[in-house]
């Protein structure tokens, strides 16, 4: 692991925060701290000022409160904390590994852990989002990858292909194959180029709008969902209750009255 500790261990430079316009250069080696500055001012009194330099051992820097304060003001607390850790012998070996070796290590993580690792630093954010990482992840999850998939991944990105389900990917490949055949038979070079660019954009838009996450390509059978939509067969209930008719016959007077004679006749 000692071979990973290159000299200098840390180096940074920059201008001080406003209103300071001076320029600073900060080194941390295996044995000492080097602090340099250049005075920048329009005033005549500072025109012939020479650059300054301070060199201290690592142990002396841990006790130099004034120099620590200057480092904090110019470069911030995170640089001072990192420098203090280096002076105390606490090295971050993981951050000093090569990108190719880090990618091999990251590929052993679960996708949820990869997402969390990408939030720890800018370097890991670039590695976890790189095309090289997603290509390796794709090849690790799939037994074999056809040339058509490789060609499509170069157009829309390995990460996009990785999170596209198998059925949707087959649909895109079929459409791409058809468009490629039409370009060979029909339009000229310029039109074919424009058509290819528009097809790539349409692939991306379709994947974003309709594709689901499905990294496990080998465990998915290309079966089409044959489930028919359920139709509500419940017929609307009709009120079959017939209006009740009053069947009560009007009572007839058992005595017929002769209107003319006024005599009563018994029935």
GROMACS .gro file of C-alpha atoms in nm:
model
  267
    1UNK     CA    1   0.000   0.000   0.000
    2UNK     CA    2   0.295   0.234   0.054
    3UNK     CA    3   0.353   0.236  -0.322
    4UNK     CA    4   0.022   0.418  -0.363
    5UNK     CA    5   0.154   0.716  -0.166
    6UNK     CA    6   0.300   0.933  -0.440
    7UNK     CA    7   0.483   1.257  -0.364
    8UNK     CA    8   0.332   1.513  -0.315
    9UNK     CA    9   0.047   1.362  -0.117
   10UNK     CA   10  -0.170   1.665  -0.181
   11UNK     CA   11  -0.145   1.983  -0.385
   12UNK     CA   12  -0.379   2.274  -0.446
   13UNK     CA   13  -0.360   2.636  -0.551
   14UNK     CA   14  -0.588   2.934  -0.601
   15UNK     CA   15  -0.673   3.291  -0.519
   16UNK     CA   16  -0.787   3.392  -0.176
   17UNK     CA   17  -1.150   3.482  -0.101
   18UNK     CA   18  -1.262   3.844  -0.161
   19UNK     CA   19  -1.135   4.102  -0.090
   20UNK     CA   20  -0.805   3.908  -0.094
   21UNK     CA   21  -0.649   3.895  -0.441
   22UNK     CA   22  -0.327   3.718  -0.346
   23UNK     CA   23  -0.239   3.384  -0.507
   24UNK     CA   24  -0.151   3.080  -0.295
   25UNK     CA   25   0.009   2.741  -0.356
   26UNK     CA   26  -0.013   2.462  -0.098
   27UNK     CA   27   0.193   2.137  -0.096
   28UNK     CA   28   0.177   1.839   0.138
   29UNK     CA   29   0.464   1.592   0.092
   30UNK     CA   30   0.560   1.284   0.291
   31UNK     CA   31   0.790   1.489   0.513
   32UNK     CA   32   0.688   1.855   0.508
   33UNK     CA   33   0.432   2.128   0.439
   34UNK     CA   34   0.506   2.397   0.178
   35UNK     CA   35   0.301   2.717   0.179
   36UNK     CA   36   0.369   2.977  -0.093
   37UNK     CA   37   0.200   3.306  -0.177
   38UNK     CA   38   0.222   3.588  -0.430
   39UNK     CA   39   0.108   3.938  -0.334
   40UNK     CA   40  -0.128   4.088  -0.592
   41UNK     CA   41  -0.224   4.452  -0.539
   42UNK     CA   42  -0.253   4.769  -0.754
   43UNK     CA   43  -0.085   4.972  -0.481
   44UNK     CA   44   0.265   5.095  -0.551
   45UNK     CA   45   0.395   4.985  -0.214
   46UNK     CA   46   0.344   4.615  -0.306
   47UNK     CA   47   0.478   4.638  -0.662
   48UNK     CA   48   0.822   4.502  -0.577
   49UNK     CA   49   0.708   4.254  -0.314
   50UNK     CA   50   0.863   3.912  -0.365
   51UNK     CA   51   0.675   3.581  -0.330
   52UNK     CA   52   0.681   3.425   0.015
   53UNK     CA   53   0.733   3.065   0.125
   54UNK     CA   54   0.700   2.871   0.449
   55UNK     CA   55   0.824   2.513   0.499
   56UNK     CA   56   0.739   2.310   0.805
   57UNK     CA   57   0.753   1.948   0.907
   58UNK     CA   58   0.428   1.759   0.942
   59UNK     CA   59   0.451   1.756   1.319
   60UNK     CA   60   0.520   2.133   1.333
   61UNK     CA   61   0.218   2.206   1.115
   62UNK     CA   62  -0.006   2.024   1.365
   63UNK     CA   63   0.100   2.281   1.627
   64UNK     CA   64   0.111   2.590   1.401
   65UNK     CA   65  -0.227   2.753   1.467
   66UNK     CA   66  -0.152   3.060   1.252
   67UNK     CA   67  -0.069   2.861   0.937
   68UNK     CA   68  -0.372   2.639   0.992
   69UNK     CA   69  -0.589   2.951   1.009
   70UNK     CA   70  -0.449   3.078   0.677
   71UNK     CA   71  -0.516   2.744   0.508
   72UNK     CA   72  -0.874   2.748   0.638
   73UNK     CA   73  -0.938   3.105   0.519
   74UNK     CA   74  -0.799   3.047   0.167
   75UNK     CA   75  -0.903   2.688   0.088
   76UNK     CA   76  -1.173   2.605   0.343
   77UNK     CA   77  -1.227   2.365   0.631
   78UNK     CA   78  -1.232   2.051   0.416
   79UNK     CA   79  -0.877   2.113   0.290
   80UNK     CA   80  -0.751   2.179   0.641
   81UNK     CA   81  -0.914   1.861   0.777
   82UNK     CA   82  -0.770   1.655   0.492
   83UNK     CA   83  -0.424   1.803   0.551
   84UNK     CA   84  -0.442   1.731   0.924
   85UNK     CA   85  -0.533   1.369   0.848
   86UNK     CA   86  -0.231   1.335   0.616
   87UNK     CA   87  -0.002   1.484   0.882
   88UNK     CA   88  -0.133   1.230   1.134
   89UNK     CA   89  -0.070   0.939   0.893
   90UNK     CA   90  -0.436   0.872   0.811
   91UNK     CA   91  -0.430   0.809   0.435
   92UNK     CA   92  -0.726   0.744   0.208
   93UNK     CA   93  -0.589   0.454   0.001
   94UNK     CA   94  -0.919   0.392  -0.177
   95UNK     CA   95  -0.911   0.735  -0.335
   96UNK     CA   96  -0.559   0.670  -0.466
   97UNK     CA   97  -0.643   0.353  -0.660
   98UNK     CA   98  -0.659   0.362  -1.039
   99UNK     CA   99  -0.996   0.405  -1.210
  100UNK     CA  100  -0.984   0.062  -1.371
  101UNK     CA  101  -0.926  -0.106  -1.035
  102UNK     CA  102  -1.199   0.100  -0.869
  103UNK     CA  103  -1.445   0.001  -1.143
  104UNK     CA  104  -1.374  -0.367  -1.078
  105UNK     CA  105  -1.443  -0.314  -0.708
  106UNK     CA  106  -1.763  -0.113  -0.772
  107UNK     CA  107  -1.899  -0.390  -0.994
  108UNK     CA  108  -1.926  -0.618  -0.690
  109UNK     CA  109  -2.171  -0.378  -0.523
  110UNK     CA  110  -2.548  -0.383  -0.548
  111UNK     CA  111  -2.711  -0.108  -0.752
  112UNK     CA  112  -2.846   0.062  -0.438
  113UNK     CA  113  -2.493   0.074  -0.295
  114UNK     CA  114  -2.355   0.209  -0.624
  115UNK     CA  115  -2.604   0.496  -0.605
  116UNK     CA  116  -2.496   0.576  -0.248
  117UNK     CA  117  -2.127   0.552  -0.338
  118UNK     CA  118  -2.176   0.802  -0.620
  119UNK     CA  119  -2.292   1.058  -0.363
  120UNK     CA  120  -1.973   1.045  -0.155
  121UNK     CA  121  -1.738   1.238  -0.386
  122UNK     CA  122  -1.710   1.386  -0.732
  123UNK     CA  123  -1.468   1.115  -0.842
  124UNK     CA  124  -1.701   0.830  -0.746
  125UNK     CA  125  -1.994   1.017  -0.902
  126UNK     CA  126  -1.810   1.017  -1.235
  127UNK     CA  127  -1.709   0.652  -1.203
  128UNK     CA  128  -2.055   0.528  -1.104
  129UNK     CA  129  -2.211   0.715  -1.395
  130UNK     CA  130  -1.951   0.630  -1.657
  131UNK     CA  131  -2.029   0.429  -1.969
  132UNK     CA  132  -1.746   0.190  -1.884
  133UNK     CA  133  -1.908   0.095  -1.553
  134UNK     CA  134  -2.254   0.036  -1.703
  135UNK     CA  135  -2.106  -0.168  -1.985
  136UNK     CA  136  -1.934  -0.392  -1.732
  137UNK     CA  137  -2.256  -0.416  -1.530
  138UNK     CA  138  -2.448  -0.512  -1.843
  139UNK     CA  139  -2.201  -0.785  -1.937
  140UNK     CA  140  -2.202  -0.917  -1.581
  141UNK     CA  141  -2.582  -0.952  -1.574
  142UNK     CA  142  -2.613  -1.102  -1.923
  143UNK     CA  143  -2.466  -1.425  -2.052
  144UNK     CA  144  -2.419  -1.285  -2.401
  145UNK     CA  145  -2.478  -0.953  -2.574
  146UNK     CA  146  -2.548  -0.935  -2.946
  147UNK     CA  147  -2.377  -0.691  -3.179
  148UNK     CA  148  -2.709  -0.514  -3.231
  149UNK     CA  149  -2.737  -0.440  -2.859
  150UNK     CA  150  -2.378  -0.314  -2.853
  151UNK     CA  151  -2.451  -0.085  -3.148
  152UNK     CA  152  -2.768   0.043  -2.983
  153UNK     CA  153  -2.584   0.103  -2.654
  154UNK     CA  154  -2.327   0.318  -2.833
  155UNK     CA  155  -2.609   0.539  -2.957
  156UNK     CA  156  -2.830   0.574  -2.650
  157UNK     CA  157  -2.588   0.475  -2.373
  158UNK     CA  158  -2.520   0.155  -2.176
  159UNK     CA  159  -2.706   0.282  -1.871
  160UNK     CA  160  -3.022   0.339  -2.075
  161UNK     CA  161  -3.000  -0.010  -2.225
  162UNK     CA  162  -2.936  -0.161  -1.881
  163UNK     CA  163  -3.260  -0.021  -1.738
  164UNK     CA  164  -3.470  -0.114  -2.043
  165UNK     CA  165  -3.680  -0.429  -2.007
  166UNK     CA  166  -3.622  -0.711  -2.252
  167UNK     CA  167  -3.947  -0.688  -2.444
  168UNK     CA  168  -3.909  -0.317  -2.499
  169UNK     CA  169  -3.549  -0.368  -2.605
  170UNK     CA  170  -3.653  -0.627  -2.862
  171UNK     CA  171  -3.910  -0.383  -2.994
  172UNK     CA  172  -3.647  -0.111  -3.031
  173UNK     CA  173  -3.406  -0.349  -3.206
  174UNK     CA  174  -3.677  -0.463  -3.446
  175UNK     CA  175  -3.765  -0.106  -3.531
  176UNK     CA  176  -3.399  -0.014  -3.567
  177UNK     CA  177  -3.345  -0.312  -3.798
  178UNK     CA  178  -3.639  -0.207  -4.011
  179UNK     CA  179  -3.522   0.153  -4.036
  180UNK     CA  180  -3.172   0.042  -4.127
  181UNK     CA  181  -3.313  -0.171  -4.407
  182UNK     CA  182  -3.521   0.119  -4.537
  183UNK     CA  183  -3.218   0.350  -4.531
  184UNK     CA  184  -3.015   0.104  -4.738
  185UNK     CA  185  -3.288   0.072  -4.998
  186UNK     CA  186  -3.425   0.427  -5.017
  187UNK     CA  187  -3.286   0.771  -4.924
  188UNK     CA  188  -2.945   0.923  -4.988
  189UNK     CA  189  -2.660   0.975  -4.745
  190UNK     CA  190  -2.773   1.307  -4.595
  191UNK     CA  191  -3.129   1.193  -4.551
  192UNK     CA  192  -3.014   0.865  -4.403
  193UNK     CA  193  -2.795   1.047  -4.152
  194UNK     CA  194  -3.078   1.275  -4.044
  195UNK     CA  195  -3.314   0.979  -4.023
  196UNK     CA  196  -3.065   0.788  -3.807
  197UNK     CA  197  -3.026   1.081  -3.568
  198UNK     CA  198  -3.401   1.125  -3.539
  199UNK     CA  199  -3.445   0.753  -3.476
  200UNK     CA  200  -3.188   0.765  -3.195
  201UNK     CA  201  -3.375   1.052  -3.031
  202UNK     CA  202  -3.706   0.869  -3.070
  203UNK     CA  203  -3.552   0.558  -2.909
  204UNK     CA  204  -3.441   0.763  -2.609
  205UNK     CA  205  -3.777   0.934  -2.572
  206UNK     CA  206  -3.963   0.605  -2.596
  207UNK     CA  207  -3.739   0.440  -2.339
  208UNK     CA  208  -3.778   0.730  -2.097
  209UNK     CA  209  -4.155   0.737  -2.138
  210UNK     CA  210  -4.233   0.365  -2.139
  211UNK     CA  211  -3.941   0.150  -2.035
  212UNK     CA  212  -3.919  -0.012  -1.693
  213UNK     CA  213  -3.614  -0.111  -1.495
  214UNK     CA  214  -3.524  -0.470  -1.573
  215UNK     CA  215  -3.151  -0.546  -1.548
  216UNK     CA  216  -3.196  -0.923  -1.524
  217UNK     CA  217  -3.224  -1.010  -1.893
  218UNK     CA  218  -3.156  -1.382  -1.861
  219UNK     CA  219  -3.446  -1.457  -1.630
  220UNK     CA  220  -3.715  -1.298  -1.843
  221UNK     CA  221  -3.912  -1.493  -2.103
  222UNK     CA  222  -4.031  -1.290  -2.399
  223UNK     CA  223  -4.397  -1.360  -2.330
  224UNK     CA  224  -4.656  -1.110  -2.426
  225UNK     CA  225  -4.912  -1.034  -2.166
  226UNK     CA  226  -5.224  -1.197  -2.304
  227UNK     CA  227  -5.448  -1.089  -2.024
  228UNK     CA  228  -5.754  -0.940  -2.183
  229UNK     CA  229  -5.893  -0.626  -2.030
  230UNK     CA  230  -6.178  -0.707  -1.802
  231UNK     CA  231  -6.505  -0.568  -1.924
  232UNK     CA  232  -6.763  -0.485  -1.672
  233UNK     CA  233  -7.047  -0.721  -1.770
  234UNK     CA  234  -7.279  -0.605  -1.501
  235UNK     CA  235  -7.594  -0.490  -1.674
  236UNK     CA  236  -7.757  -0.184  -1.540
  237UNK     CA  237  -8.040  -0.282  -1.314
  238UNK     CA  238  -8.375  -0.181  -1.448
  239UNK     CA  239  -8.647  -0.121  -1.206
  240UNK     CA  240  -8.894  -0.395  -1.305
  241UNK     CA  241  -9.144  -0.300  -1.045
  242UNK     CA  242  -9.466  -0.226  -1.228
  243UNK     CA  243  -9.660   0.062  -1.110
  244UNK     CA  244  -9.932  -0.061  -0.884
  245UNK     CA  245 -10.271  -0.006  -1.032
  246UNK     CA  246 -10.554   0.040  -0.795
  247UNK     CA  247 -10.764  -0.268  -0.874
  248UNK     CA  248 -11.029  -0.183  -0.630
  249UNK     CA  249 -11.347  -0.162  -0.829
  250UNK     CA  250 -11.572   0.118  -0.745
  251UNK     CA  251 -11.848   0.007  -0.519
  252UNK     CA  252 -12.174  -0.001  -0.698
  253UNK     CA  253 -12.478   0.100  -0.512
  254UNK     CA  254 -12.680  -0.215  -0.470
  255UNK     CA  255 -12.982  -0.006  -0.501
  256UNK     CA  256 -13.048   0.119  -0.848
  257UNK     CA  257 -13.223   0.440  -0.825
  258UNK     CA  258 -13.459   0.533  -1.095
  259UNK     CA  259 -13.384   0.890  -1.157
  260UNK     CA  260 -13.713   0.950  -1.328
  261UNK     CA  261 -13.947   0.775  -1.096
  262UNK     CA  262 -13.747   0.795  -0.777
  263UNK     CA  263 -13.870   0.443  -0.677
  264UNK     CA  264 -13.625   0.195  -0.530
  265UNK     CA  265 -13.589  -0.150  -0.694
  266UNK     CA  266 -13.420  -0.432  -0.505
  267UNK     CA  267 -13.162  -0.629  -0.703
   0.00000   0.00000   0.00000
